Amino acid sequence: MSCIFCKIAEAEIPAKVVYEDDTVLAFLDIKPINPGHVLVIPKDHAESLAEISPEHLKCVAAAGRKVAEALRQALSSKCEGVNLFLADGKAAGQEVGHIHLHVIPRYPGDGFGLKFPTHYGNIPQDETDAVHKKLRSLLED
Ligand code: AMP
Ligand code: ZN
């Protein structure tokens, strides 16, 4: 098994685990954006949103909420907000090929943030309308 997060799930390599149940494991990110930055993973390997089962995704989300609540208590004034972030695919920033939810404690002026592109606020209306139409048709029951 070559997946680093599977190895963590199997306790083959160490991690600072903060929460675990039958389905998920949550542990501190080795290179935290802020102290208390946690990753939540499904124990069963799944690379992407397409691969993970809906049940396991629900468990990841539920554990992410638990961890966020605990961070607010643990860090008190140092945690004024929390980002949940999941990168699905390389273009979205995914570096480890085992799906994971980042739970990142945030406070004003911490310097972290998403960078907006130059076209932000200037997407042509016809592009928006076209994607709206396609999504509605793909997602309708
Ligand atoms: P992403 O760019 O969304 O794929 O994030 C991967 C994250 O995994 C990064 O924030 C890394 O710091 C973190 N990471 C990589 N290896 C380990 C490890 N062995 N233990 C804990 N976190 C790790
Ligand atoms: Zn894996």
Coordinates of C-alpha atoms and ligand atoms in Angstrom, one line a residue:
M1 CA 0.0 0.0 0.0
S2 CA 1.6 3.3 -1.1
C3 CA -1.0 5.8 0.0
I4 CA 0.4 7.9 2.9
F5 CA -3.1 8.5 4.4
C6 CA -3.9 4.8 4.2
K7 CA -0.7 4.2 6.1
I8 CA -1.8 6.7 8.8
A9 CA -5.2 5.0 8.9
E10 CA -3.5 1.6 9.5
A11 CA -1.2 3.2 12.1
E12 CA 1.8 2.2 10.0
I13 CA 3.1 5.7 10.2
P14 CA 2.5 8.0 13.1
A15 CA 0.1 10.9 13.2
K16 CA -1.3 13.1 16.0
V17 CA -4.8 11.7 16.0
V18 CA -7.6 13.8 17.5
Y19 CA -10.7 11.8 16.7
E20 CA -11.5 8.4 15.3
D21 CA -14.6 6.2 14.7
D22 CA -15.3 3.1 12.6
T23 CA -15.3 5.2 9.4
V24 CA -13.1 8.2 9.8
L25 CA -9.8 9.4 11.3
A26 CA -8.9 13.0 12.1
F27 CA -5.3 14.1 12.8
L28 CA -3.2 17.2 12.9
D29 CA -1.8 18.4 9.6
I30 CA 2.0 18.0 9.5
K31 CA 2.3 21.5 8.0
P32 CA -0.5 23.5 9.6
I33 CA -1.8 26.8 8.3
N34 CA -2.6 27.6 11.9
P35 CA -2.1 25.6 15.1
G36 CA -4.9 23.1 15.3
H37 CA -5.2 22.5 11.5
V38 CA -6.8 19.1 11.2
L39 CA -7.4 16.7 8.4
V40 CA -10.4 14.3 8.4
I41 CA -10.1 11.2 6.2
P42 CA -12.2 8.2 5.5
K43 CA -10.4 5.1 6.7
D44 CA -11.2 3.3 3.4
H45 CA -9.2 4.6 0.5
A46 CA -11.0 6.9 -1.9
E47 CA -9.2 9.4 -4.0
S48 CA -12.0 11.8 -4.9
L49 CA -15.5 12.9 -4.4
A50 CA -16.5 10.6 -7.2
E51 CA -15.0 7.6 -5.5
I52 CA -16.1 8.1 -1.8
S53 CA -19.5 6.6 -0.9
P54 CA -22.2 9.1 0.1
E55 CA -22.3 7.4 3.5
H56 CA -18.6 7.9 4.1
L57 CA -18.7 11.4 2.9
K58 CA -21.5 12.2 5.4
C59 CA -19.3 10.7 8.2
V60 CA -16.3 12.9 7.0
A61 CA -18.5 16.0 7.1
A62 CA -20.0 15.1 10.5
A63 CA -16.5 14.6 11.9
G64 CA -15.4 17.9 10.4
R65 CA -18.2 19.6 12.3
K66 CA -17.2 17.9 15.5
V67 CA -13.6 18.9 15.1
A68 CA -14.6 22.5 14.3
E69 CA -16.7 22.7 17.5
A70 CA -13.8 21.3 19.5
L71 CA -11.3 23.8 18.0
R72 CA -13.5 26.7 19.0
Q73 CA -13.5 25.4 22.5
A74 CA -9.8 24.4 22.6
L75 CA -8.4 27.6 21.1
S76 CA -11.0 30.0 22.6
S77 CA -10.1 33.5 21.5
K78 CA -7.5 32.3 19.0
C79 CA -10.2 30.6 16.9
E80 CA -12.7 33.1 15.7
G81 CA -13.7 31.2 12.6
V82 CA -13.2 27.9 10.9
N83 CA -12.7 27.0 7.2
L84 CA -13.7 23.6 5.9
F85 CA -11.8 23.0 2.7
L86 CA -11.7 20.0 0.4
A87 CA -9.5 20.0 -2.7
D88 CA -11.0 17.5 -5.3
G89 CA -8.4 17.1 -8.0
K90 CA -5.0 18.5 -8.7
A91 CA -6.3 21.7 -10.4
A92 CA -8.2 22.4 -7.1
G93 CA -5.0 22.0 -5.1
Q94 CA -5.2 18.3 -4.1
E95 CA -1.7 17.0 -3.4
V96 CA -2.5 13.8 -1.5
G97 CA -4.5 11.2 -3.5
H98 CA -6.7 10.1 -0.6
I99 CA -9.7 12.4 0.0
H100 CA -9.4 14.6 3.0
L101 CA -11.3 17.5 4.6
H102 CA -9.2 20.4 6.0
V103 CA -10.5 21.9 9.2
I104 CA -8.6 25.1 9.6
P105 CA -9.0 27.4 12.6
R106 CA -9.0 31.1 11.5
Y107 CA -8.5 34.4 13.1
P108 CA -8.4 38.0 11.7
G109 CA -5.1 38.9 10.1
D110 CA -3.7 35.3 10.0
G111 CA -2.6 35.9 6.4
F112 CA -4.4 32.8 4.9
G113 CA -7.0 33.2 2.1
L114 CA -8.1 32.3 -1.3
K115 CA -6.7 34.5 -4.0
F116 CA -9.2 35.9 -6.4
P117 CA -8.5 35.8 -10.2
T118 CA -8.4 39.0 -12.3
H119 CA -11.6 38.0 -14.0
Y120 CA -13.4 37.9 -10.7
G121 CA -16.7 39.9 -11.0
N122 CA -16.4 40.0 -14.8
I123 CA -17.6 36.6 -15.9
P124 CA -19.8 37.2 -19.1
Q125 CA -23.5 36.7 -18.4
D126 CA -23.9 34.2 -21.3
E127 CA -21.3 31.8 -19.7
T128 CA -23.1 32.0 -16.4
D129 CA -26.5 31.3 -18.1
A130 CA -25.0 28.4 -20.1
V131 CA -23.6 26.6 -17.1
H132 CA -26.8 27.3 -15.1
K133 CA -28.9 25.7 -17.9
K134 CA -26.6 22.6 -18.0
L135 CA -26.5 22.2 -14.3
R136 CA -30.2 22.4 -13.9
S137 CA -30.7 19.8 -16.6
L138 CA -28.1 17.4 -15.1
L139 CA -29.3 17.8 -11.5
E140 CA -33.1 17.7 -12.0
D141 CA -34.7 14.5 -10.7
Ligands
AMP1 P1 -4.0 18.9 -0.1 O1 -3.1 19.9 -0.8 O2 -5.4 19.3 0.1 O3 -3.9 17.5 -0.8 O4 -3.4 18.7 1.4 C1 -2.6 17.7 1.8 C2 -2.2 18.0 3.2 O5 -1.7 16.9 3.8 C3 -1.2 19.2 3.4 O6 -1.7 20.2 4.2 C4 0.0 18.4 4.1 O7 0.6 19.3 5.0 C5 -0.7 17.3 4.7 N1 0.1 16.1 5.0 C6 0.9 15.5 4.1 N2 1.6 14.4 4.7 C7 1.1 14.4 6.0 C8 1.4 13.6 7.1 N3 2.2 12.5 7.0 N4 0.8 13.8 8.3 C9 -0.1 14.9 8.4 N5 -0.4 15.7 7.4 C10 0.2 15.5 6.2
ZN2 ZN -5.4 6.0 0.8

